[in-house]
Amino acid sequence: MASFIERHPAWALIAIIAIAVVLWLVFAIWPPGLEAAFGRKRVFLNAVLNGITLGGLYFLVASGFTLIFGLMRNVNLAHGSLYLFGGYIGYAISSWTGSWILSFIVAFVVVALVGVILQLAVFRRMEGQDLRQTMVTIGLSIVFADLMLWVFGGDFYQIQTPSWLIGPVQLPLLTAIKSSGEPVYLQYPLVRLVIFAASVAIGIAMWLALNRTRIGMIVRAGVDDRDILAATGVRIQLVFVLVFALGAGLAGIAGVVGGTFQSLSPGEDTRFLLASLVVVIVGGMGSIPGAALGAVIIGLAEQLGSVYIPTYAIVVTFLIMVLVLALRPQGLLARR
C-alpha cells in the first residue's frame, strides 16, 4: 500500500477521498437537500448492500471461472451452464428432501463430476488450443441449455429459504431520525448476509489453499511449467482434474445461492457467464482477490445503476470493463 501511494500519489488521494465520501454517505444522517436529490437514504443503503451481496454471488461463480480460465488457461464458455445446472440440482434436492444444506452438497458433487468429465473428455484433448476450446464449449453450452429446458421447462424456480434464515436483521446503520429523536436503523434479509459471509469464507479458504499450501504451489508451478513439474514425479494431470472439479463445483454452489435469493430460469446461464467474464477481466486473470474485488465492483455498479440510472445500468458495467482494459489491461489485481 505504501509503495502504491509513493508511485501514484494522485490516484491514492482520489481513492482516499472516494472512500471518505462513501463512508460519510453510509454512516452520516443525510441532510434534506441530499435526500431531495438522491432519494431516501434507506434506498441507497439497500442498493449498496444488495450490490455487495450480489458481488458475493458473482464471486462464487467467477472464482471457479478464474481457476479454470485464469489459472489453468482452459477456455470454458460452458461455465454459465454449470451454474444453472447446479441451481436446478439444488432446487430438486431441496424440494425432495426439504434440506437447504444438503442441496449445496449434492449440487457441488454433481457439478464437480460434470467438470471432471469435461476436463477429461474435452480440455485434455485440446490443451493450448484456445480457439477450439472456445468453439467446443460454446456448442456444449447450447446443448446443455436445450437439455435443461427440456427437463426443467421454461418456468422460474425459487429455492425455499430455510426457516432459520427467513426474516430481516437490524443493522447498526442509521437511515433517519424520527421527530421524537428516536433513531431508525436499517433492516436487511438475514439470508443474504449469511450467504455473503459464506462467500467471504470460501474466498479466504481458496486464497490460503493456493498461496499457503503445497497443493497450491503445485498448481501454480504446473501452470507455469508443467513439463518440469511432471519430471519431478507429480501427477500434474490429476491435479488439474481436481482443480477443474473444484471450479465447476463452485459454480454449482453459486447456482444454489442464486436460486435462493433470486430465481432460476433459462437464460441465467448466459447472464452469469458474461458476469464472470467481466469480473475476471476487471479483477485480473488467475487472482482470487481480484475476482473478489471485481465481483463487488460489478455488483455495486449493477445495483446502484438500477436504482439511480436504470436505463443505463448495464452500460455502467461494461464502461467499467472498458476503463480497466484501457488503463490497466492485466486487471486491477492481476496475478503476478
mmCIF file of C-alpha atoms in Angstrom:
data_model
loop_
_atom_site.group_PDB
_atom_site.id
_atom_site.type_symbol
_atom_site.label_atom_id
_atom_site.label_comp_id
_atom_site.label_asym_id
_atom_site.label_seq_id
_atom_site.Cartn_x
_atom_site.Cartn_y
_atom_site.Cartn_z
ATOM 1 C CA MET A 1 0.000 0.000 0.000
ATOM 2 C CA ALA A 2 2.807 2.418 0.901
ATOM 3 C CA SER A 3 4.582 1.700 -2.389
ATOM 4 C CA PHE A 4 1.375 2.349 -4.346
ATOM 5 C CA ILE A 5 0.947 5.718 -2.614
ATOM 6 C CA GLU A 6 4.546 6.641 -3.416
ATOM 7 C CA ARG A 7 4.225 5.652 -7.077
ATOM 8 C CA HIS A 8 0.710 7.032 -7.649
ATOM 9 C CA PRO A 9 0.053 9.873 -5.165
ATOM 10 C CA ALA A 10 -2.754 11.390 -7.255
ATOM 11 C CA TRP A 11 -4.669 8.117 -7.588
ATOM 12 C CA ALA A 12 -4.104 7.403 -3.882
ATOM 13 C CA LEU A 13 -5.577 10.805 -2.979
ATOM 14 C CA ILE A 14 -8.594 10.212 -5.222
ATOM 15 C CA ALA A 15 -9.130 6.781 -3.657
ATOM 16 C CA ILE A 16 -8.931 8.203 -0.116
ATOM 17 C CA ILE A 17 -11.421 10.958 -0.947
ATOM 18 C CA ALA A 18 -13.798 8.446 -2.592
ATOM 19 C CA ILE A 19 -13.624 6.126 0.431
ATOM 20 C CA ALA A 20 -14.273 9.049 2.794
ATOM 21 C CA VAL A 21 -17.316 10.152 0.758
ATOM 22 C CA VAL A 22 -18.736 6.612 0.700
ATOM 23 C CA LEU A 23 -18.258 6.200 4.459
ATOM 24 C CA TRP A 24 -19.998 9.515 5.056
ATOM 25 C CA LEU A 25 -22.909 8.524 2.819
ATOM 26 C CA VAL A 26 -23.273 5.215 4.680
ATOM 27 C CA PHE A 27 -22.930 6.339 8.294
ATOM 28 C CA ALA A 28 -23.990 10.002 8.386
ATOM 29 C CA ILE A 29 -27.536 11.318 8.532
ATOM 30 C CA TRP A 30 -28.370 12.791 5.146
ATOM 31 C CA PRO A 31 -29.418 16.449 5.051
ATOM 32 C CA PRO A 32 -32.804 17.230 3.420
ATOM 33 C CA GLY A 33 -31.149 18.633 0.303
ATOM 34 C CA LEU A 34 -29.254 15.408 -0.344
ATOM 35 C CA GLU A 35 -32.384 13.302 0.137
ATOM 36 C CA ALA A 36 -34.271 15.567 -2.246
ATOM 37 C CA ALA A 37 -31.591 14.976 -4.888
ATOM 38 C CA PHE A 38 -30.910 11.245 -4.409
ATOM 39 C CA GLY A 39 -33.964 9.932 -2.587
ATOM 40 C CA ARG A 40 -34.167 8.377 0.858
ATOM 41 C CA LYS A 41 -31.026 7.064 2.490
ATOM 42 C CA ARG A 42 -32.703 3.696 3.118
ATOM 43 C CA VAL A 43 -32.981 3.146 -0.648
ATOM 44 C CA PHE A 44 -29.289 3.973 -1.085
ATOM 45 C CA LEU A 45 -28.203 1.619 1.728
ATOM 46 C CA ASN A 46 -30.360 -1.206 0.378
ATOM 47 C CA ALA A 47 -28.816 -0.723 -3.070
ATOM 48 C CA VAL A 48 -25.290 -0.796 -1.583
ATOM 49 C CA LEU A 49 -25.955 -3.944 0.446
ATOM 50 C CA ASN A 50 -27.719 -5.590 -2.489
ATOM 51 C CA GLY A 51 -24.683 -4.792 -4.632
ATOM 52 C CA ILE A 52 -22.258 -6.234 -2.071
ATOM 53 C CA THR A 53 -24.266 -9.433 -1.589
ATOM 54 C CA LEU A 54 -24.760 -9.770 -5.352
ATOM 55 C CA GLY A 55 -20.996 -9.389 -5.567
ATOM 56 C CA GLY A 56 -20.716 -12.384 -3.227
ATOM 57 C CA LEU A 57 -22.770 -14.437 -5.682
ATOM 58 C CA TYR A 58 -20.727 -13.185 -8.633
ATOM 59 C CA PHE A 59 -17.561 -14.078 -6.747
ATOM 60 C CA LEU A 60 -18.681 -17.675 -6.245
ATOM 61 C CA VAL A 61 -19.267 -18.031 -9.988
ATOM 62 C CA ALA A 62 -16.193 -16.047 -11.044
ATOM 63 C CA SER A 63 -13.835 -17.717 -8.563
ATOM 64 C CA GLY A 64 -14.474 -21.074 -10.219
ATOM 65 C CA PHE A 65 -14.135 -19.408 -13.611
ATOM 66 C CA THR A 66 -10.845 -17.744 -12.680
ATOM 67 C CA LEU A 67 -9.473 -21.101 -11.506
ATOM 68 C CA ILE A 68 -10.362 -22.748 -14.801
ATOM 69 C CA PHE A 69 -9.806 -19.883 -17.218
ATOM 70 C CA GLY A 70 -7.420 -17.513 -15.483
ATOM 71 C CA LEU A 71 -5.205 -20.041 -13.720
ATOM 72 C CA MET A 72 -5.347 -23.206 -15.850
ATOM 73 C CA ARG A 73 -5.803 -21.396 -19.206
ATOM 74 C CA ASN A 74 -8.826 -23.540 -20.123
ATOM 75 C CA VAL A 75 -11.428 -21.503 -22.014
ATOM 76 C CA ASN A 76 -14.659 -22.904 -20.607
ATOM 77 C CA LEU A 77 -17.563 -20.904 -22.021
ATOM 78 C CA ALA A 78 -19.951 -23.534 -20.672
ATOM 79 C CA HIS A 79 -19.292 -22.271 -17.134
ATOM 80 C CA GLY A 80 -22.650 -20.488 -17.041
ATOM 81 C CA SER A 81 -24.363 -23.789 -17.841
ATOM 82 C CA LEU A 82 -22.666 -25.347 -14.814
ATOM 83 C CA TYR A 83 -24.099 -22.535 -12.690
ATOM 84 C CA LEU A 84 -27.651 -23.057 -13.942
ATOM 85 C CA PHE A 85 -27.375 -26.851 -13.730
ATOM 86 C CA GLY A 86 -26.197 -26.582 -10.116
ATOM 87 C CA GLY A 87 -29.169 -24.368 -9.342
ATOM 88 C CA TYR A 88 -31.615 -26.844 -10.839
ATOM 89 C CA ILE A 89 -29.985 -29.721 -8.930
ATOM 90 C CA GLY A 90 -30.195 -27.707 -5.709
ATOM 91 C CA TYR A 91 -33.862 -26.930 -6.346
ATOM 92 C CA ALA A 92 -34.669 -30.593 -6.988
ATOM 93 C CA ILE A 93 -32.835 -31.774 -3.854
ATOM 94 C CA SER A 94 -34.284 -29.103 -1.568
ATOM 95 C CA SER A 95 -37.811 -29.775 -2.864
ATOM 96 C CA TRP A 96 -37.381 -33.530 -2.446
ATOM 97 C CA THR A 97 -35.668 -33.619 0.959
ATOM 98 C CA GLY A 98 -36.533 -30.212 2.424
ATOM 99 C CA SER A 99 -32.858 -29.727 3.290
ATOM 100 C CA TRP A 100 -31.252 -26.500 2.108
ATOM 101 C CA ILE A 101 -27.767 -27.526 3.278
ATOM 102 C CA LEU A 102 -27.973 -30.888 1.504
ATOM 103 C CA SER A 103 -28.799 -29.115 -1.763
ATOM 104 C CA PHE A 104 -25.402 -27.349 -1.618
ATOM 105 C CA ILE A 105 -23.541 -30.604 -1.034
ATOM 106 C CA VAL A 106 -25.285 -32.526 -3.808
ATOM 107 C CA ALA A 107 -25.008 -29.623 -6.278
ATOM 108 C CA PHE A 108 -21.284 -29.311 -5.585
ATOM 109 C CA VAL A 109 -20.633 -33.044 -6.030
ATOM 110 C CA VAL A 110 -22.769 -33.485 -9.154
ATOM 111 C CA VAL A 111 -21.472 -30.388 -10.952
ATOM 112 C CA ALA A 112 -17.891 -31.235 -9.933
ATOM 113 C CA LEU A 113 -18.328 -34.648 -11.567
ATOM 114 C CA VAL A 114 -19.586 -32.935 -14.721
ATOM 115 C CA GLY A 115 -16.457 -30.771 -14.565
ATOM 116 C CA VAL A 116 -14.271 -33.868 -14.334
ATOM 117 C CA ILE A 117 -15.951 -35.303 -17.437
ATOM 118 C CA LEU A 118 -15.422 -32.013 -19.292
ATOM 119 C CA GLN A 119 -11.754 -31.885 -18.348
ATOM 120 C CA LEU A 120 -11.077 -35.480 -19.351
ATOM 121 C CA ALA A 121 -13.211 -35.610 -22.494
ATOM 122 C CA VAL A 122 -12.729 -32.077 -23.856
ATOM 123 C CA PHE A 123 -9.936 -29.979 -22.410
ATOM 124 C CA ARG A 124 -7.285 -32.649 -22.054
ATOM 125 C CA ARG A 125 -7.621 -33.388 -25.773
ATOM 126 C CA MET A 126 -7.295 -29.696 -26.706
ATOM 127 C CA GLU A 127 -4.659 -28.329 -24.362
ATOM 128 C CA GLY A 128 -3.314 -24.991 -25.548
ATOM 129 C CA GLN A 129 -5.869 -24.729 -28.367
ATOM 130 C CA ASP A 130 -7.861 -21.734 -27.173
ATOM 131 C CA LEU A 131 -9.954 -21.292 -30.308
ATOM 132 C CA ARG A 132 -11.044 -24.945 -30.396
ATOM 133 C CA GLN A 133 -11.870 -24.844 -26.690
ATOM 134 C CA THR A 134 -13.932 -21.703 -27.225
ATOM 135 C CA MET A 135 -15.943 -23.120 -30.114
ATOM 136 C CA VAL A 136 -16.499 -26.522 -28.491
ATOM 137 C CA THR A 137 -17.640 -25.080 -25.147
ATOM 138 C CA ILE A 138 -19.977 -22.613 -26.888
ATOM 139 C CA GLY A 139 -21.560 -25.607 -28.635
ATOM 140 C CA LEU A 140 -21.727 -27.511 -25.345
ATOM 141 C CA SER A 141 -23.399 -24.570 -23.608
ATOM 142 C CA ILE A 142 -26.099 -24.516 -26.305
ATOM 143 C CA VAL A 143 -26.639 -28.272 -25.933
ATOM 144 C CA PHE A 144 -26.750 -28.015 -22.126
ATOM 145 C CA ALA A 145 -29.224 -25.128 -22.310
ATOM 146 C CA ASP A 146 -31.570 -27.134 -24.555
ATOM 147 C CA LEU A 147 -31.289 -30.218 -22.326
ATOM 148 C CA MET A 148 -32.103 -28.193 -19.196
ATOM 149 C CA LEU A 149 -35.007 -26.526 -20.992
ATOM 150 C CA TRP A 150 -36.280 -29.987 -21.981
ATOM 151 C CA VAL A 151 -36.001 -31.395 -18.453
ATOM 152 C CA PHE A 152 -36.995 -28.399 -16.320
ATOM 153 C CA GLY A 153 -39.094 -26.386 -18.764
ATOM 154 C CA GLY A 154 -39.123 -22.625 -19.112
ATOM 155 C CA ASP A 155 -40.603 -21.849 -15.684
ATOM 156 C CA PHE A 156 -38.997 -19.772 -12.941
ATOM 157 C CA TYR A 157 -37.818 -21.703 -9.881
ATOM 158 C CA GLN A 158 -37.107 -20.387 -6.400
ATOM 159 C CA ILE A 159 -35.231 -22.445 -3.817
ATOM 160 C CA GLN A 160 -37.006 -22.245 -0.477
ATOM 161 C CA THR A 161 -35.070 -20.334 2.175
ATOM 162 C CA PRO A 162 -34.801 -22.339 5.423
ATOM 163 C CA SER A 163 -36.960 -21.092 8.291
ATOM 164 C CA TRP A 164 -33.948 -20.144 10.429
ATOM 165 C CA LEU A 165 -32.809 -17.680 7.760
ATOM 166 C CA ILE A 166 -36.192 -16.106 6.986
ATOM 167 C CA GLY A 167 -36.742 -12.543 8.082
ATOM 168 C CA PRO A 168 -34.724 -9.355 8.427
ATOM 169 C CA VAL A 169 -31.981 -8.473 10.883
ATOM 170 C CA GLN A 170 -31.385 -4.976 12.219
ATOM 171 C CA LEU A 171 -28.046 -3.465 11.200
ATOM 172 C CA PRO A 172 -26.270 -0.599 13.014
ATOM 173 C CA LEU A 173 -26.819 1.730 10.059
ATOM 174 C CA LEU A 174 -28.913 4.853 10.657
ATOM 175 C CA THR A 175 -31.402 5.648 7.938
ATOM 176 C CA ALA A 176 -33.235 8.526 9.638
ATOM 177 C CA ILE A 177 -34.155 10.097 12.955
ATOM 178 C CA LYS A 178 -37.812 10.468 13.885
ATOM 179 C CA SER A 179 -39.258 13.752 15.072
ATOM 180 C CA SER A 180 -39.229 12.300 18.586
ATOM 181 C CA GLY A 181 -35.455 11.851 18.336
ATOM 182 C CA GLU A 182 -35.655 8.055 18.017
ATOM 183 C CA PRO A 183 -33.128 6.640 15.533
ATOM 184 C CA VAL A 184 -34.323 4.396 12.689
ATOM 185 C CA TYR A 185 -31.958 1.575 11.757
ATOM 186 C CA LEU A 186 -31.784 -0.398 8.529
ATOM 187 C CA GLN A 187 -33.239 -3.903 8.406
ATOM 188 C CA TYR A 188 -31.864 -6.358 5.880
ATOM 189 C CA PRO A 189 -32.624 -10.012 4.947
ATOM 190 C CA LEU A 190 -30.583 -12.393 7.077
ATOM 191 C CA VAL A 191 -30.160 -14.960 4.293
ATOM 192 C CA ARG A 192 -28.250 -12.504 2.097
ATOM 193 C CA LEU A 193 -25.856 -11.635 4.913
ATOM 194 C CA VAL A 194 -25.211 -15.295 5.716
ATOM 195 C CA ILE A 195 -24.575 -16.147 2.066
ATOM 196 C CA PHE A 196 -22.199 -13.197 1.728
ATOM 197 C CA ALA A 197 -20.311 -14.268 4.858
ATOM 198 C CA ALA A 198 -20.023 -17.782 3.409
ATOM 199 C CA SER A 199 -18.670 -16.317 0.147
ATOM 200 C CA VAL A 200 -16.006 -14.411 2.094
ATOM 201 C CA ALA A 201 -15.049 -17.589 3.982
ATOM 202 C CA ILE A 202 -14.783 -19.569 0.731
ATOM 203 C CA GLY A 203 -12.667 -16.842 -0.851
ATOM 204 C CA ILE A 204 -10.250 -16.751 2.089
ATOM 205 C CA ALA A 205 -10.004 -20.557 2.097
ATOM 206 C CA MET A 206 -9.250 -20.602 -1.645
ATOM 207 C CA TRP A 207 -6.573 -17.920 -1.330
ATOM 208 C CA LEU A 208 -4.901 -19.758 1.551
ATOM 209 C CA ALA A 209 -5.068 -23.064 -0.349
ATOM 210 C CA LEU A 210 -3.462 -21.567 -3.471
ATOM 211 C CA ASN A 211 -0.826 -19.443 -1.733
ATOM 212 C CA ARG A 212 -0.030 -21.176 1.560
ATOM 213 C CA THR A 213 -0.220 -24.914 0.848
ATOM 214 C CA ARG A 214 1.789 -27.444 -1.098
ATOM 215 C CA ILE A 215 -1.097 -28.266 -3.429
ATOM 216 C CA GLY A 216 -1.406 -24.575 -4.296
ATOM 217 C CA MET A 217 2.311 -24.424 -5.047
ATOM 218 C CA ILE A 218 1.955 -27.474 -7.297
ATOM 219 C CA VAL A 219 -0.975 -25.928 -9.176
ATOM 220 C CA ARG A 220 0.851 -22.637 -9.775
ATOM 221 C CA ALA A 221 4.026 -24.433 -10.793
ATOM 222 C CA GLY A 222 2.075 -26.692 -13.141
ATOM 223 C CA VAL A 223 0.543 -23.700 -14.874
ATOM 224 C CA ASP A 224 3.938 -22.036 -15.351
ATOM 225 C CA ASP A 225 5.872 -25.134 -16.497
ATOM 226 C CA ARG A 226 4.010 -28.425 -16.359
ATOM 227 C CA ASP A 227 6.771 -30.413 -18.080
ATOM 228 C CA ILE A 228 9.370 -29.626 -15.422
ATOM 229 C CA LEU A 229 6.859 -30.324 -12.662
ATOM 230 C CA ALA A 230 5.862 -33.640 -14.227
ATOM 231 C CA ALA A 231 9.542 -34.599 -14.366
ATOM 232 C CA THR A 232 9.668 -34.361 -10.568
ATOM 233 C CA GLY A 233 7.085 -37.133 -10.288
ATOM 234 C CA VAL A 234 3.988 -35.014 -9.638
ATOM 235 C CA ARG A 235 0.841 -36.310 -11.347
ATOM 236 C CA ILE A 236 0.017 -32.927 -12.815
ATOM 237 C CA GLN A 237 -2.956 -34.147 -14.871
ATOM 238 C CA LEU A 238 -4.623 -35.451 -11.706
ATOM 239 C CA VAL A 239 -4.029 -32.099 -10.015
ATOM 240 C CA PHE A 240 -5.589 -30.270 -12.966
ATOM 241 C CA VAL A 241 -8.628 -32.561 -12.896
ATOM 242 C CA LEU A 242 -9.128 -31.804 -9.196
ATOM 243 C CA VAL A 243 -8.775 -28.040 -9.751
ATOM 244 C CA PHE A 244 -11.245 -28.166 -12.641
ATOM 245 C CA ALA A 245 -13.664 -30.144 -10.451
ATOM 246 C CA LEU A 246 -13.342 -27.524 -7.707
ATOM 247 C CA GLY A 247 -14.033 -24.692 -10.144
ATOM 248 C CA ALA A 248 -17.083 -26.472 -11.555
ATOM 249 C CA GLY A 249 -18.319 -27.357 -8.059
ATOM 250 C CA LEU A 250 -18.130 -23.706 -7.013
ATOM 251 C CA ALA A 251 -20.343 -22.842 -9.983
ATOM 252 C CA GLY A 252 -22.819 -25.461 -8.746
ATOM 253 C CA ILE A 253 -22.818 -23.934 -5.254
ATOM 254 C CA ALA A 254 -23.345 -20.496 -6.788
ATOM 255 C CA GLY A 255 -26.380 -21.879 -8.642
ATOM 256 C CA VAL A 256 -27.998 -22.852 -5.335
ATOM 257 C CA VAL A 257 -27.169 -19.426 -3.894
ATOM 258 C CA GLY A 258 -28.631 -17.676 -6.939
ATOM 259 C CA GLY A 259 -31.746 -19.815 -6.781
ATOM 260 C CA THR A 260 -32.224 -18.906 -3.120
ATOM 261 C CA PHE A 261 -32.293 -15.117 -3.216
ATOM 262 C CA GLN A 262 -33.015 -14.649 -6.912
ATOM 263 C CA SER A 263 -34.531 -17.211 -9.273
ATOM 264 C CA LEU A 264 -33.599 -19.880 -11.807
ATOM 265 C CA SER A 265 -34.763 -19.720 -15.401
ATOM 266 C CA PRO A 266 -33.472 -20.242 -18.952
ATOM 267 C CA GLY A 267 -31.028 -17.501 -19.875
ATOM 268 C CA GLU A 268 -29.414 -17.224 -16.445
ATOM 269 C CA ASP A 269 -26.504 -19.314 -17.719
ATOM 270 C CA THR A 270 -25.600 -16.659 -20.315
ATOM 271 C CA ARG A 271 -26.046 -13.836 -17.841
ATOM 272 C CA PHE A 272 -23.691 -15.325 -15.276
ATOM 273 C CA LEU A 273 -21.151 -16.365 -17.885
ATOM 274 C CA LEU A 274 -20.940 -12.733 -19.044
ATOM 275 C CA ALA A 275 -20.761 -11.557 -15.430
ATOM 276 C CA SER A 276 -17.895 -13.980 -14.771
ATOM 277 C CA LEU A 277 -16.005 -12.756 -17.828
ATOM 278 C CA VAL A 278 -16.399 -9.130 -16.765
ATOM 279 C CA VAL A 279 -15.376 -9.880 -13.175
ATOM 280 C CA VAL A 280 -12.263 -11.779 -14.262
ATOM 281 C CA ILE A 281 -11.293 -9.032 -16.725
ATOM 282 C CA VAL A 282 -11.767 -6.282 -14.133
ATOM 283 C CA GLY A 283 -10.131 -8.147 -11.245
ATOM 284 C CA GLY A 284 -7.334 -9.890 -13.127
ATOM 285 C CA MET A 285 -6.950 -13.398 -14.519
ATOM 286 C CA GLY A 286 -5.936 -16.047 -12.006
ATOM 287 C CA SER A 287 -6.328 -13.765 -8.971
ATOM 288 C CA ILE A 288 -8.725 -14.736 -6.183
ATOM 289 C CA PRO A 289 -8.532 -11.276 -4.531
ATOM 290 C CA GLY A 290 -9.011 -9.800 -7.998
ATOM 291 C CA ALA A 291 -12.148 -11.867 -8.522
ATOM 292 C CA ALA A 292 -13.474 -10.665 -5.148
ATOM 293 C CA LEU A 293 -12.758 -7.008 -5.921
ATOM 294 C CA GLY A 294 -14.158 -7.266 -9.440
ATOM 295 C CA ALA A 295 -17.302 -9.022 -8.191
ATOM 296 C CA VAL A 296 -18.026 -6.323 -5.606
ATOM 297 C CA ILE A 297 -17.389 -3.520 -8.117
ATOM 298 C CA ILE A 298 -19.682 -5.074 -10.726
ATOM 299 C CA GLY A 299 -22.350 -5.937 -8.138
ATOM 300 C CA LEU A 300 -22.395 -2.367 -6.805
ATOM 301 C CA ALA A 301 -22.439 -0.920 -10.320
ATOM 302 C CA GLU A 302 -25.428 -3.064 -11.284
ATOM 303 C CA GLN A 303 -27.484 -2.332 -8.168
ATOM 304 C CA LEU A 304 -26.710 1.372 -7.830
ATOM 305 C CA GLY A 305 -27.196 1.769 -11.564
ATOM 306 C CA SER A 306 -30.570 0.008 -11.459
ATOM 307 C CA VAL A 307 -31.726 2.415 -8.720
ATOM 308 C CA TYR A 308 -30.383 5.745 -9.993
ATOM 309 C CA ILE A 309 -29.914 5.262 -13.745
ATOM 310 C CA PRO A 310 -31.997 2.172 -14.604
ATOM 311 C CA THR A 311 -31.929 2.819 -18.341
ATOM 312 C CA TYR A 312 -28.131 2.738 -18.461
ATOM 313 C CA ALA A 313 -27.358 0.283 -15.648
ATOM 314 C CA ILE A 314 -25.912 -2.381 -17.936
ATOM 315 C CA VAL A 315 -23.857 0.282 -19.736
ATOM 316 C CA VAL A 316 -22.129 1.211 -16.460
ATOM 317 C CA THR A 317 -20.924 -2.368 -16.017
ATOM 318 C CA PHE A 318 -19.298 -2.556 -19.408
ATOM 319 C CA LEU A 319 -17.966 1.007 -19.092
ATOM 320 C CA ILE A 320 -16.050 -0.135 -16.006
ATOM 321 C CA MET A 321 -14.624 -3.045 -18.000
ATOM 322 C CA VAL A 322 -13.585 -0.738 -20.852
ATOM 323 C CA LEU A 323 -11.874 1.678 -18.450
ATOM 324 C CA VAL A 324 -9.960 -1.151 -16.787
ATOM 325 C CA LEU A 325 -8.876 -2.532 -20.162
ATOM 326 C CA ALA A 326 -7.738 0.921 -21.232
ATOM 327 C CA LEU A 327 -5.867 1.880 -18.051
ATOM 328 C CA ARG A 328 -4.785 -1.486 -16.622
ATOM 329 C CA PRO A 329 -5.396 -4.263 -19.183
ATOM 330 C CA GLN A 330 -3.988 -7.006 -16.919
ATOM 331 C CA GLY A 331 -6.727 -6.300 -14.327
ATOM 332 C CA LEU A 332 -6.796 -4.438 -11.037
ATOM 333 C CA LEU A 333 -5.213 -7.238 -9.004
ATOM 334 C CA ALA A 334 -3.681 -9.422 -11.681
ATOM 335 C CA ARG A 335 -1.743 -12.486 -10.562
ATOM 336 C CA ARG A 336 1.976 -11.962 -10.936
#
